[in-house]
Coordinates of C-alpha atoms and ligand atoms in Angstrom, one line a residue:
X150 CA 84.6 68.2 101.7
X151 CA 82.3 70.3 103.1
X152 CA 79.2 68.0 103.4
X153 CA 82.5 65.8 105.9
X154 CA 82.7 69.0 107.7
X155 CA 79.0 69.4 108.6
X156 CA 78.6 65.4 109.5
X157 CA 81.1 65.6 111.8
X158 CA 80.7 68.5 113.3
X159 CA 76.9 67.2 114.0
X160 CA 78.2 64.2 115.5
X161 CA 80.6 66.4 118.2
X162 CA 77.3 68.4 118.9
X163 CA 75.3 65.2 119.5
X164 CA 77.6 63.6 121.7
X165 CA 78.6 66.8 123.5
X166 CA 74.4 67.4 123.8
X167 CA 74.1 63.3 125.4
X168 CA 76.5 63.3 127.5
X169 CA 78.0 67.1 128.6
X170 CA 79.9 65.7 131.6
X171 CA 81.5 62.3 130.4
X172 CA 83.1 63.2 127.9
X173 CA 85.7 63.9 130.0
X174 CA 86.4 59.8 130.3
X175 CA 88.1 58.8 127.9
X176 CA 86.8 55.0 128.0
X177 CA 82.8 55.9 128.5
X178 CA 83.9 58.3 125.3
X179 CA 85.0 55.2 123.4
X180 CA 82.4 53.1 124.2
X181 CA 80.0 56.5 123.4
X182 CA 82.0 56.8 120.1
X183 CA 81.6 52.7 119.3
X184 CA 77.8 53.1 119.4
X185 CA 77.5 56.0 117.7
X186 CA 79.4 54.3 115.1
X187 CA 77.0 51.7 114.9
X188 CA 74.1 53.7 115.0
X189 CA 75.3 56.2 112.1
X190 CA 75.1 55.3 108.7
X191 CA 77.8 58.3 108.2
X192 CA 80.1 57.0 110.7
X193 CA 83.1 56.1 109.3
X194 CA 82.7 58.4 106.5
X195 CA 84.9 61.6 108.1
X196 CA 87.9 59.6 109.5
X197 CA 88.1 58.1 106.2
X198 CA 89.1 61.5 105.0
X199 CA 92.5 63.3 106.1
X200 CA 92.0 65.2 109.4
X201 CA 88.5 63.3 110.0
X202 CA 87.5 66.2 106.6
X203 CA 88.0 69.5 108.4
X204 CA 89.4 71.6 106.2
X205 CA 92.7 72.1 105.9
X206 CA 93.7 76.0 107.5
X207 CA 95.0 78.7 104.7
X208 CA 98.5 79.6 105.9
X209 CA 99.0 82.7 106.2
X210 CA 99.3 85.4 103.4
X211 CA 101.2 88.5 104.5
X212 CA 100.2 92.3 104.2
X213 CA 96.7 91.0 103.7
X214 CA 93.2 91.3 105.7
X215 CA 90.6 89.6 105.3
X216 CA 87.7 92.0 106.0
X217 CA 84.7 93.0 104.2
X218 CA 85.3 96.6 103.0
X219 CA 83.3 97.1 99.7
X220 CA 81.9 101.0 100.7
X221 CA 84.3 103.9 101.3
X222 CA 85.1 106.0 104.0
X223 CA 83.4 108.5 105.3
X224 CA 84.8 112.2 104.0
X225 CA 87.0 114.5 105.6
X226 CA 85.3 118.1 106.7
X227 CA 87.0 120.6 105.4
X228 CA 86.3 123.8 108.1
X229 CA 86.3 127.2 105.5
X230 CA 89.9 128.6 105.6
X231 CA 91.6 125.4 105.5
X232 CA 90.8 125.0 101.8
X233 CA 94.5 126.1 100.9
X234 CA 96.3 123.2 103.0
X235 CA 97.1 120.9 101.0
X236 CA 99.9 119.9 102.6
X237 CA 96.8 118.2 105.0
X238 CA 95.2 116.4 102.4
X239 CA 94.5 112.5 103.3
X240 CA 95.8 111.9 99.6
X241 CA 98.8 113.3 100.6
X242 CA 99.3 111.7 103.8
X243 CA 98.5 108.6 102.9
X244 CA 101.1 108.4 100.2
X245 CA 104.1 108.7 102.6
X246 CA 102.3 106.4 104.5
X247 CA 103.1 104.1 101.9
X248 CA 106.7 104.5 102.0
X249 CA 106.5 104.1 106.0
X250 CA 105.2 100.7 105.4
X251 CA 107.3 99.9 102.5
X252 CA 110.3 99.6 105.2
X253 CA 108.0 96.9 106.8
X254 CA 107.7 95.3 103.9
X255 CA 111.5 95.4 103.3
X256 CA 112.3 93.9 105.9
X257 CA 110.5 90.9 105.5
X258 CA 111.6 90.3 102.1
X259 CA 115.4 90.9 103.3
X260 CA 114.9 88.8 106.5
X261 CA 116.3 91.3 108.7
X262 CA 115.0 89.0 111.6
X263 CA 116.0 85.3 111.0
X264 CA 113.8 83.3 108.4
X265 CA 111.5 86.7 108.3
X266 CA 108.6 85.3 109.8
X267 CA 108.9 88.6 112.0
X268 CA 109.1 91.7 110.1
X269 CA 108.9 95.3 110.8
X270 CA 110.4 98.9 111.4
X271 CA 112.4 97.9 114.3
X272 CA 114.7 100.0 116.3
X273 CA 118.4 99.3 116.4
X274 CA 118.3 97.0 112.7
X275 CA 118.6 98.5 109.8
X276 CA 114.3 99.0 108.9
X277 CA 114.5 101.2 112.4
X278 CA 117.5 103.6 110.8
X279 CA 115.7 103.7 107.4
X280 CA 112.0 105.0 108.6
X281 CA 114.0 107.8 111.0
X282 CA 116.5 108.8 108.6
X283 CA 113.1 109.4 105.7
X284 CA 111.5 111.1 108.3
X285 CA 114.8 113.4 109.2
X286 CA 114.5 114.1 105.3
X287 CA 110.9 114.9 105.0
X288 CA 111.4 117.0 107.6
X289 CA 114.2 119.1 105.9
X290 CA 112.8 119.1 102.8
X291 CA 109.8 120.5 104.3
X292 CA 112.5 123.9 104.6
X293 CA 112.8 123.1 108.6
X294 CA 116.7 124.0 108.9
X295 CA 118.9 122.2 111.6
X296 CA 116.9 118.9 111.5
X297 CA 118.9 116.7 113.3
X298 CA 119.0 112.6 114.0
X299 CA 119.9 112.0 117.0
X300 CA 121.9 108.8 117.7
X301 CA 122.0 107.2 121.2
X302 CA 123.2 103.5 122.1
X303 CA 121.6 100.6 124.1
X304 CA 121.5 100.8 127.6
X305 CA 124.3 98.8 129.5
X306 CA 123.1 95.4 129.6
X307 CA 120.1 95.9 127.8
X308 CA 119.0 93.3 125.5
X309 CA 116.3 92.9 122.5
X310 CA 115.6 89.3 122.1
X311 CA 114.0 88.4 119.2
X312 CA 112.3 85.0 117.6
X313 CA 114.4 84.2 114.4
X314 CA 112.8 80.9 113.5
X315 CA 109.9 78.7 114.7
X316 CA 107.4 76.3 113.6
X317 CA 103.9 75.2 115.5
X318 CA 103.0 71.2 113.8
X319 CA 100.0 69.4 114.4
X320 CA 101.5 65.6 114.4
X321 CA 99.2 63.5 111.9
X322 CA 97.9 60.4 112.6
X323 CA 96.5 57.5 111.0
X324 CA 93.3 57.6 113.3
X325 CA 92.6 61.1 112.1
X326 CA 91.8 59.3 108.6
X327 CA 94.0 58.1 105.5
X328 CA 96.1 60.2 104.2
X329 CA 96.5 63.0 107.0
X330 CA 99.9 64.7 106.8
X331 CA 101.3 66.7 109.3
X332 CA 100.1 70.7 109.6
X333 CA 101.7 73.5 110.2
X334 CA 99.9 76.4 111.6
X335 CA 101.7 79.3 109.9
X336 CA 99.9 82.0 112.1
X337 CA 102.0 81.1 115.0
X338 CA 103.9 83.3 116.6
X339 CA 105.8 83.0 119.7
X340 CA 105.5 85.2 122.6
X341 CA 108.7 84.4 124.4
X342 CA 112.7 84.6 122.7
X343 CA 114.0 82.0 123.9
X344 CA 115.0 78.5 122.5
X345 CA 113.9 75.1 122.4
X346 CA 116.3 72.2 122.6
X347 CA 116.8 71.4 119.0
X348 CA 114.5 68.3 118.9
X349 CA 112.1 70.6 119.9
X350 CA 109.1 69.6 122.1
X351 CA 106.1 67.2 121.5
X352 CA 103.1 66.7 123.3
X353 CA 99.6 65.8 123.8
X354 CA 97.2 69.4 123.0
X355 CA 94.3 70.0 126.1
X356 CA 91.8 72.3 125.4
X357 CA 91.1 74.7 128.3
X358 CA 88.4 77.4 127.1
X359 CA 89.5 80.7 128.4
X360 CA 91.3 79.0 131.4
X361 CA 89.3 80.4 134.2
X362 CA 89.9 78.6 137.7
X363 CA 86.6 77.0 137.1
X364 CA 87.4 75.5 133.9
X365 CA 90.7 74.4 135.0
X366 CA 89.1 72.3 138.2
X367 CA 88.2 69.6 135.8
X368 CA 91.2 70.0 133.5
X369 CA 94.5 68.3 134.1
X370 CA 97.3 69.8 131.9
X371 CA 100.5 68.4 133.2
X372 CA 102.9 67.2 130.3
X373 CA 100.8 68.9 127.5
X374 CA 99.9 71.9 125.5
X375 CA 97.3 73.6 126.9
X376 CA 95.5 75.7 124.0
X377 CA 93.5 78.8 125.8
X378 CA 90.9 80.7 123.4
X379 CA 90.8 84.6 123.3
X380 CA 87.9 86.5 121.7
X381 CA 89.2 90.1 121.6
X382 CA 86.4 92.9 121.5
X383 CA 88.4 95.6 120.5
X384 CA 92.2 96.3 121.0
X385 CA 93.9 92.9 121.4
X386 CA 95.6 94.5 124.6
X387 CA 92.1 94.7 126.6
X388 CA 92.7 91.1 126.8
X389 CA 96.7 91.1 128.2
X390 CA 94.7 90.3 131.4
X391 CA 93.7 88.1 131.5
X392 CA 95.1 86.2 128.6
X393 CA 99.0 86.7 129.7
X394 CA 98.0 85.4 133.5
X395 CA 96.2 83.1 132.7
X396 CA 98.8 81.5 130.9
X397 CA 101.4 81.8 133.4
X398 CA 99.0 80.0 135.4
X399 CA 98.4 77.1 133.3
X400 CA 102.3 77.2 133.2
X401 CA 102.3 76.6 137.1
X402 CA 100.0 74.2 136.9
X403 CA 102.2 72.0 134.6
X404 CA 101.6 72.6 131.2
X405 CA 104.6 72.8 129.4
X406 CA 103.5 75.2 127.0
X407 CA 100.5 77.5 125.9
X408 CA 99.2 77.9 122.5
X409 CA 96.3 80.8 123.1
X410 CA 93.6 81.4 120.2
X411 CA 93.6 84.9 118.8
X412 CA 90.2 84.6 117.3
X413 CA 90.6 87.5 115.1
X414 CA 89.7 87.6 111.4
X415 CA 91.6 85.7 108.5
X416 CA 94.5 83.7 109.8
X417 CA 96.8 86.9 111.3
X418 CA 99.8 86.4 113.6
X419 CA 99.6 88.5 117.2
X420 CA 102.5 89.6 118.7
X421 CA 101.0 90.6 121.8
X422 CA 100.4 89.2 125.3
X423 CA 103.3 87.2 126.9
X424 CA 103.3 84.4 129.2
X425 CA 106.2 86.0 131.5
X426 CA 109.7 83.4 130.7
X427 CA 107.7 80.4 129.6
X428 CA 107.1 78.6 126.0
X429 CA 103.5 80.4 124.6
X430 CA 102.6 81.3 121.0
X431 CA 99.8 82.7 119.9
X432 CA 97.3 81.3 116.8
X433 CA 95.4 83.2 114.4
X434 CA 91.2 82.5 113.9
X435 CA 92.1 79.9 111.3
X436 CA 94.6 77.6 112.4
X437 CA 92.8 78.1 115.6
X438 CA 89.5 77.0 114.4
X439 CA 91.1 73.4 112.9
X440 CA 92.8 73.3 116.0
X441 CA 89.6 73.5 117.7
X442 CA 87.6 71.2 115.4
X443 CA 90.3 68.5 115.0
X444 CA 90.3 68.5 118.6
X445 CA 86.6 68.0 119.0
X446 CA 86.6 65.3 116.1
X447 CA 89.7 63.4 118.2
X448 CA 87.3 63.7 121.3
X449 CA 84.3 62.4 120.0
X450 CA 86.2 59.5 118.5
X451 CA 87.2 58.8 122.3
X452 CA 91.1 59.9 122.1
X453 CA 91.1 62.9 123.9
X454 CA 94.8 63.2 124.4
X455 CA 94.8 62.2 120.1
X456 CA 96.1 65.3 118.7
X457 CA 99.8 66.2 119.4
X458 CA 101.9 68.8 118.2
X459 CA 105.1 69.3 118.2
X460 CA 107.4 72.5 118.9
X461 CA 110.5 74.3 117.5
X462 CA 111.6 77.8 118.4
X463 CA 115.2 79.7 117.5
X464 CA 115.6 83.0 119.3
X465 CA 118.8 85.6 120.0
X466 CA 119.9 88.6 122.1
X467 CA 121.0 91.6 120.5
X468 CA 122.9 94.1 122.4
X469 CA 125.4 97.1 121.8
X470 CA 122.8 98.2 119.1
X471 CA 122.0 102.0 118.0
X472 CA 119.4 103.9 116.9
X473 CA 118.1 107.9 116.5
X474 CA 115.4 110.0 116.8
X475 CA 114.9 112.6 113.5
X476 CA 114.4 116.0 116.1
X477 CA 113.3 119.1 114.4
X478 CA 112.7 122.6 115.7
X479 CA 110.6 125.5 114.4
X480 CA 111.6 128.5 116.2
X481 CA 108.4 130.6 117.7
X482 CA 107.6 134.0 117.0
X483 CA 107.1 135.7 120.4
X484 CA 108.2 133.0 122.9
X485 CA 110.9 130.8 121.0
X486 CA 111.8 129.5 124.9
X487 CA 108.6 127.8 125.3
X488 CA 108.0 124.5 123.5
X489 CA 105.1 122.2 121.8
X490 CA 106.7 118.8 121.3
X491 CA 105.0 116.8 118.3
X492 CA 105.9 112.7 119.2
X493 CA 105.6 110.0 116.8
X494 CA 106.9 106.3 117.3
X495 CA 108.7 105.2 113.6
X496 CA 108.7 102.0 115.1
X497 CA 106.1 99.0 114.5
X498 CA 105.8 95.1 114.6
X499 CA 105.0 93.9 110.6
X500 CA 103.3 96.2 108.4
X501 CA 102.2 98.5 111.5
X502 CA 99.8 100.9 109.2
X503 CA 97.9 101.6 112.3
X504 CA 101.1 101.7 115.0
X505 CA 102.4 103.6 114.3
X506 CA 102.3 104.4 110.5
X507 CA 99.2 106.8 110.4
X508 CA 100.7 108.7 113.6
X509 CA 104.4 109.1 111.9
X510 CA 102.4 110.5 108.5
X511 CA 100.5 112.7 110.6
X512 CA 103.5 114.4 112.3
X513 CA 105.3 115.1 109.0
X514 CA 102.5 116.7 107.5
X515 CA 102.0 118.8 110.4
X516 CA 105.8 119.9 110.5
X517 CA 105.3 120.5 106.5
X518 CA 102.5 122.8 107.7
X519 CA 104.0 124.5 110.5
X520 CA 106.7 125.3 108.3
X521 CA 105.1 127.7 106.4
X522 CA 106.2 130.7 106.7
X523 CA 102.6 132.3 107.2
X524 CA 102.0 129.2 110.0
X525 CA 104.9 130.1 112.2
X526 CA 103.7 129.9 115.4
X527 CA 103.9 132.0 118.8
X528 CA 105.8 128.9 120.5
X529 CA 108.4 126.8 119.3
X530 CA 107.2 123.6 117.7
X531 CA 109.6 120.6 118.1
X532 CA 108.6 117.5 116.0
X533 CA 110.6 113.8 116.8
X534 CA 110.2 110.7 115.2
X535 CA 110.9 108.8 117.9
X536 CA 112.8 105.4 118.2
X537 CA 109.8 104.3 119.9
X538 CA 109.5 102.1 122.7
X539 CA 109.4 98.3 121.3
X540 CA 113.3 97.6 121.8
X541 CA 114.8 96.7 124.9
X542 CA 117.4 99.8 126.1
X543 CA 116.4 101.7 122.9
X544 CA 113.7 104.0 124.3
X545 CA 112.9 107.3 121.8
X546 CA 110.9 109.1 124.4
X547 CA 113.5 108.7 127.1
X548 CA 116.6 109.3 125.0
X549 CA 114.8 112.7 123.3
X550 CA 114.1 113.9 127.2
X551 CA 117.6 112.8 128.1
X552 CA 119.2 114.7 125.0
X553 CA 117.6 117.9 124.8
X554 CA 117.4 119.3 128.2
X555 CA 116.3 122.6 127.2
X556 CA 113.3 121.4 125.6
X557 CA 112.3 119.5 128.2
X558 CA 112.8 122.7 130.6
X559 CA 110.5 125.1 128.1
X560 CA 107.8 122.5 127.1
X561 CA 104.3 123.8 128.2
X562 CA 103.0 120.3 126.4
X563 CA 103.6 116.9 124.4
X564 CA 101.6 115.8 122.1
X565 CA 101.8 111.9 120.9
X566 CA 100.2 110.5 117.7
X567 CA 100.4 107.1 118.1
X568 CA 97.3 105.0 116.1
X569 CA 95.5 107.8 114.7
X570 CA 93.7 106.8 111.6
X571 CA 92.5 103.2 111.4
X572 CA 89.0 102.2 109.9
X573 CA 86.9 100.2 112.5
X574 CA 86.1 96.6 111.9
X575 CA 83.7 94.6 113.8
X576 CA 82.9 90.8 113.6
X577 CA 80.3 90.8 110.7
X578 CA 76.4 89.3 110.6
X579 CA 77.9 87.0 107.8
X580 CA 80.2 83.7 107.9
X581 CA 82.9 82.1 105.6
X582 CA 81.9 79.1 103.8
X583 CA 84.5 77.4 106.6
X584 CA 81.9 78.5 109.5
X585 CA 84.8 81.2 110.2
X586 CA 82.9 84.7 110.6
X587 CA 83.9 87.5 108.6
X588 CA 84.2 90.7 109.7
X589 CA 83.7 94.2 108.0
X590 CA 84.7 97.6 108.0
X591 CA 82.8 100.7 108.6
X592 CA 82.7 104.2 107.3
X593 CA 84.5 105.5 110.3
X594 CA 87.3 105.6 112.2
X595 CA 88.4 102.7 114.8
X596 CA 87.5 104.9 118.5
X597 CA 90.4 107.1 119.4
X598 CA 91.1 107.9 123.1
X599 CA 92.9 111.3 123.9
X600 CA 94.4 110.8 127.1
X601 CA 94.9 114.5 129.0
X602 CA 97.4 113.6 131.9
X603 CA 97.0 116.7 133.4
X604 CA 92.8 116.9 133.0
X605 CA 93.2 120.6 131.8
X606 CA 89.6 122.2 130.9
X607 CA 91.1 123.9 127.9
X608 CA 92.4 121.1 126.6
X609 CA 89.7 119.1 127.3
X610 CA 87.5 121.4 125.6
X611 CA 89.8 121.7 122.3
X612 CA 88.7 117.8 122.2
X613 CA 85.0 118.3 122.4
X614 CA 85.6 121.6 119.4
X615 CA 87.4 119.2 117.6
X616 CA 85.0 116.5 117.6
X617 CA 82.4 119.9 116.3
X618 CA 85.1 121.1 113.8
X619 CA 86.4 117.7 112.0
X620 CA 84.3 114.9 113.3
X621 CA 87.1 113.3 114.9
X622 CA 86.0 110.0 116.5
X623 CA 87.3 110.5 120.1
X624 CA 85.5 108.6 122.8
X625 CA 83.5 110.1 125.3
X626 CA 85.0 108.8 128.6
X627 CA 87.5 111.3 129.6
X628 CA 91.3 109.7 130.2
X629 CA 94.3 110.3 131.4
X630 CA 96.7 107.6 129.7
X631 CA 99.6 108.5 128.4
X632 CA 101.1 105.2 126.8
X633 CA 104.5 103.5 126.7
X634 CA 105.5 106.3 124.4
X635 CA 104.0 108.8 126.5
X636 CA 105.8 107.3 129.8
X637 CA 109.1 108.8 129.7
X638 CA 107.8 112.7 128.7
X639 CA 105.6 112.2 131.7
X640 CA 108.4 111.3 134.1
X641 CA 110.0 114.1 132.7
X642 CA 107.2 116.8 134.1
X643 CA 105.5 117.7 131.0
X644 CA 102.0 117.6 131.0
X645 CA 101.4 115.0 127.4
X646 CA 98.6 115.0 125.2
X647 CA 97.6 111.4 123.7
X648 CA 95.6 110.9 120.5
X649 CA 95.5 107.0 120.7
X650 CA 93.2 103.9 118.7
X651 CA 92.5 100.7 120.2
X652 CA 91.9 98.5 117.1
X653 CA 91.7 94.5 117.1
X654 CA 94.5 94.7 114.8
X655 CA 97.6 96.0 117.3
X656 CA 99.9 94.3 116.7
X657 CA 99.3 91.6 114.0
X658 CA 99.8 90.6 110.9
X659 CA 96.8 92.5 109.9
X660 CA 97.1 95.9 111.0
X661 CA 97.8 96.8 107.0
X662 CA 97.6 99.8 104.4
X663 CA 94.2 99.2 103.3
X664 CA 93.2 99.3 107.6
X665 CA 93.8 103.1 107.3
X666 CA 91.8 106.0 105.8
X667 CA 92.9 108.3 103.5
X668 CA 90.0 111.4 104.8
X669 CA 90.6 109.5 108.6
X670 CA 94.4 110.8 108.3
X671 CA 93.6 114.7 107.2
X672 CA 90.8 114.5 110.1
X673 CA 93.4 114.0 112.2
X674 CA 95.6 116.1 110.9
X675 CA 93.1 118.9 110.3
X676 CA 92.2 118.3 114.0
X677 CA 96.2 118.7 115.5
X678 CA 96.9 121.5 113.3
X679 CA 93.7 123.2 114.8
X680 CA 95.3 121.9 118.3
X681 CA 98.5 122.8 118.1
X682 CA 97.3 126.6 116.2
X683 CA 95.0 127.0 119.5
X684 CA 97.5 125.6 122.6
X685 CA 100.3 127.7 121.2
X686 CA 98.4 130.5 121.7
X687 CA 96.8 130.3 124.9
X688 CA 98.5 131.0 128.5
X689 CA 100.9 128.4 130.1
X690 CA 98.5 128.6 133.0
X691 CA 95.8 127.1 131.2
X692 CA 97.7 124.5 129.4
X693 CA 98.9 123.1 132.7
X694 CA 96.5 125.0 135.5
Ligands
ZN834 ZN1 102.3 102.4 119.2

C-alpha cells in the first residue's frame, strides 16, 4: 500500500516539477499524463488500486488526541505556607475536572444534539443545566451558604441554531482505480446551521491553497467546492482572519461551498471559523491530507475537475430555552460592600478540557479555599459559573450583570478563568508512517495571556510576582483583552482580569482530558488564590487608578 503511496506521490511531484504552469489545462495534462504512462514502468500500478493507493483516512475517534506525550509535566511549586492547601492540589482539581467533562461525554452518548456528531456542555439543553447545577453543589458543599442558580430565559427572538446531522462524501470513481468506494470524511463539521435540500449537493472539488487573491487569479471556482487549507500556529482563532473571509470570498466568487483544511493533528473536527450564511465545513489533518493527495493523483492523471463530493446537512433553531448561572457569595470581613467576582464559562463545544473545563475546576477550588474560615477575606468574593457565551440569547456574563445589580455596583474587579491549564503541543520533528506529522507535548503549559483592561501597575505587577512565585506561563506582551466572556462585565464598568490560553486545540474534537495538567491546574490555582489574597487587600484606587 504504502510502496502505491510513494510511486504516486513521485509521479505528482515529477509532473508538478516539468510543467508548474500547465497543469492548469486539463488537455496538455492528459497528454502529460499519457506519456508519462508510457514512459513509467509503474504507471498503471496506483490507479489499479482503490483511490489510485492513498490510504484510506481513519475516521474519527472521539475524546482522543493523537499527540506524542510520553514525559510528564513539569511540577507545581509549592511557595512555603501553602503546604496546608490541599484543597489546591492539581490531583484534586483535576478530579472534578473529570466529572466536568463527563457531561461532555454524556451528551454525546445521549445525542442531545441530533445524530451526536456535536457534543458538549451546552447552554439551554440539558448537559448546560447539569455542569451549573454540579458546580451550584460543589459550591455549597464547600460550606458557602445561600449559593444560588440563577435561572434566566432566551432573549426575545433569539435563536441557537445547531447542526443535528451531516455527512461530507468523496464520490468514488472507477478512474480512481478498481474497487474505490465512496469516503466519508468523518472529521467534517459544518460551520453554518442551516439545511441542504434533501438530495443534498454534488459537485466537482477545486483546490485553492490558502485562497489569497493571487492564487484565486488563476483559479475559477464557479459550480464547485472550493477546498482552502489552514495551517494554524497556535490558537485555531489566530486564523478566523483570514480563514472565515476568505471563504466568504470564494463564496462571492461562485463557489457553492467551502470545505477549509484544519491541518491540525490526528483527524479532529473544528468548530470554529464561519463563512458568514453560506455552506462551509471544516476538515481535520487527515481527511484533509487524502483530500489533498487524491486530488493531486486526479490531476496528474489529467481530470482536474475528477473528484466530486457530495453534501448533506440537517440543522434547527432552538428558542424559548433556559439556563442559570450557580452564583455564590462569601461575605468580606471589613468591606462586605465591595466585591471580587470569580467568572468561569461551564459551557464548552465537545469534550472542552481546555474551554472551559480547567477554568470551571479552577474557580471551585478557589471558592473551596476561600471558604475557609481562616481564608475569609477583607472583600466579598463572589464566584459564578457562568452560562457562558456560546448560545445565542443565553449570555452568563450579561444575565449575572443584569441580575445582581449590587454586585455590579461594589465590584472593584472581575476576574475570568477561561483556558487556564492546557499542555502545549507543537508540530513535532517526526512524521506518521502516512507522511502526516505528528505532533508532541511539552513539559509546560500552552502560553497564557492575562488581559488587564484597565493596565493597572499593581495588577500588572501581581502578574510578573506570579510568574516569580508559581511559574505560571503568562506571555510577556502586556494586553488588554477581555474575551467574549469578559465583554458584558466590561460594558458593565468593571475593570476585568483575564487569565486566557490560546491552544491549537479551541474548539475541536481534541481539546481532551489528557490536553490538561494536573500541577498546570494548582499553578493556576496557587497563582489566583495568591491574586485574589493580594487585590482584596490593597486600595480601590490601585485596583482601578
Ligand atoms: Zn472559553
Amino acid at each position: 500500500m504504502r510502496q502505491a503511496i510513494q510511486s504516486g506521490a513521485g509521479r505528482a511531484m515529477r509532473l508538478g516539477a516539468l510543467f508548474p504552469v500547465l497543469v492548469a489545462s486539463a488537455m496538455y495534462a492528459e497528454a502529460v499524463a499519457a506519456q508519462m504512462q508510457a514512459a513509467s514502468p509503474l504507471a498503471g500500478a496506483a490507479a489499479a488500486e482503490a483511490w489510485f493507493g492513498v490510504p484510506l483516512p481513519p475516521g474519527l475517534t472521539p475524546h482522543v488526541l493523537e499527540v506524542i506525550a510520553e514525559r510528564g509535566a513539569a511540577p507545581a511549586v509549592v511557595p512555603r505556607g501553602e503546604e496546608q492547601y490541599g484543597e489546591l492540589a492539581g490531583a484534586r482539581i483535576m478530579a472534578d475536572l473529570e466529572t466536568i467533562v463527563g457531561f461532555s461525554r454524556e451528551s454525546r452518548t445521549s445525542r442531545e444534539v441530533g445524530e451526536g456528531l456535536l457534543w458538549g456542555r451546552i447552554t439551554g439543553l440539558p448537559s448546560g443545566t447539569r455542569t451549573v447545577e454540579w458546580a451550584a453543589a460543589e459550591l455549597r458543599r464547600a460550606g458557602i451558604p445561600g449559593v444560588e442558580a440563577q435561572r434566566f430565559g432566551q432573549a426575545e427572538g433569539a435563536s441557537l441554531a445547531l447542526p443535528l446531522s451531516w455527512e461530507v462524501r468523496l464520490l468514488a470513481d472507477p478512474a480512481f482505480g478498481a474497487g474505490s468506494r465512496d469516503v466519508v470524511l468523518e472529521s467534517a463539521m459544518p460551520l453554518t446551521a442551516t439545511s441542504l435540500p434533501e438530495a443534498g449537493l454534488t459537485a466537482p472539488v477545486v483546490y485553492v491553497g490558502t485562497a489569497s487573491a493571487a492564487e484565486l487569479t488563476h483559479i475559477d471556482v464557479r459550480g464547485k467546492v472550493a477546498v482552502q487549507k489552514a495551517s494554524p500556529q497556535g490558537h485555531t482563532v489566530f486564523i478566523r482572519d483570514p480563514v472565515g473571509p476568505r471563504a466568504e470570498d470564494l463564496l462571492e466568487r461562485g463557489a457553492i461551498a467551502v470545505l477549509t483544511i484544519v491541518d491540525l493533528p490526528g483527524n479532529l473536527r473544528v468548530r470554529d471559523m464561519g463563512c458568514g450564511g453560506g455552506i462551509c465545513f471544516n476538515l481535520g489533518g487527515r481527511d484533509g491530507l487524502f483530500l489533498e493527495r487524491v486530488m493531486g493523483e486526479s490531476a496528474a492523471l489529467g481530470r482536474p475537475d475528477g473528484v466530486r463530493v457530495s453534501l448533506r446537512l440537517e440543522s434547527e433553531r432552538f428558542s424559548g430555552l433556559s439556563a442559570q448561572n450557580a452564583v455564590a457569595v462569601i461575605p468580606g470581613t471589613s468591606r462586605a460592600d465591595e466585591y471580587v467576582v470569580i467568572n468561569a464559562h461551564a459551557d464548552a463545544w465537545f469534550d472542552g478540557a481546555g474551554d472551559n473545563g480547567d477554568g470551571l475546576a479552577v474557580m471551585v477550588a478557589l471558592a473551596r479555599h476561600f471558604a475557609r474560615p481562616e481564608m475569609r477575606q477583607e472583600r466579598s468574593l463572589v464566584f459564578v459559573a457562568s452560562a457562558g457565551h456560546h448560545s445565542t440569547g443565553l449570555s452568563g456574563p450579561g444575565s449575572f450583570v443584569a441580575m445582581n445589580p449590587d454586585i455590579m455596583r461594589g465590584a472593584v474587579l472581575v476576574v475570568n478563568l477561561e483556558h487556564t491549564a492546557q499542555r502545549h503541543i507543537t508540530p513535532a520533528r517526526s512524521e506518521h508512517a502516512d507522511g502526516h506529522r505528528e505532533w508532541t507535548m511539552d513539559a509546560h503549559e500552552a502560553p497564557i495571556v492575562a488581559g488587564i483592561t484597565n493596565r493597572a501597575p499593581l495588577l500588572e505587577g501581581l502578574v510578573r510576582r506570579g510568574i516569580e512565585r508559581y511559574g505560571t506561563n503568562f506571555v510577556s506582551g502586556p494586553n488588554t483583552m477581555a474575551s467574549g466572556e469578559g465583554g458584558s462585565y466590561v460594558r458593565a464598568g468593571a475593570p476585568v482580569f483575564t487569565a486566557m490560553q490560546g491552544p491549537p486545540m479551541y474548539h475541536t474534537t481534541g481539546e481532551v482530558l489528557e490536553m490538561v495538567s494536573a500541577p498546570g491546574l494548582e499553578r493556576m490555582a496557587r497563582f489566583m488564590a495568591f491574586f485574589v489574597r493580594e487585590v482584596s487587600a490593597a486600595p480601590a484606587s490601585e485596583i482601578d487608578p
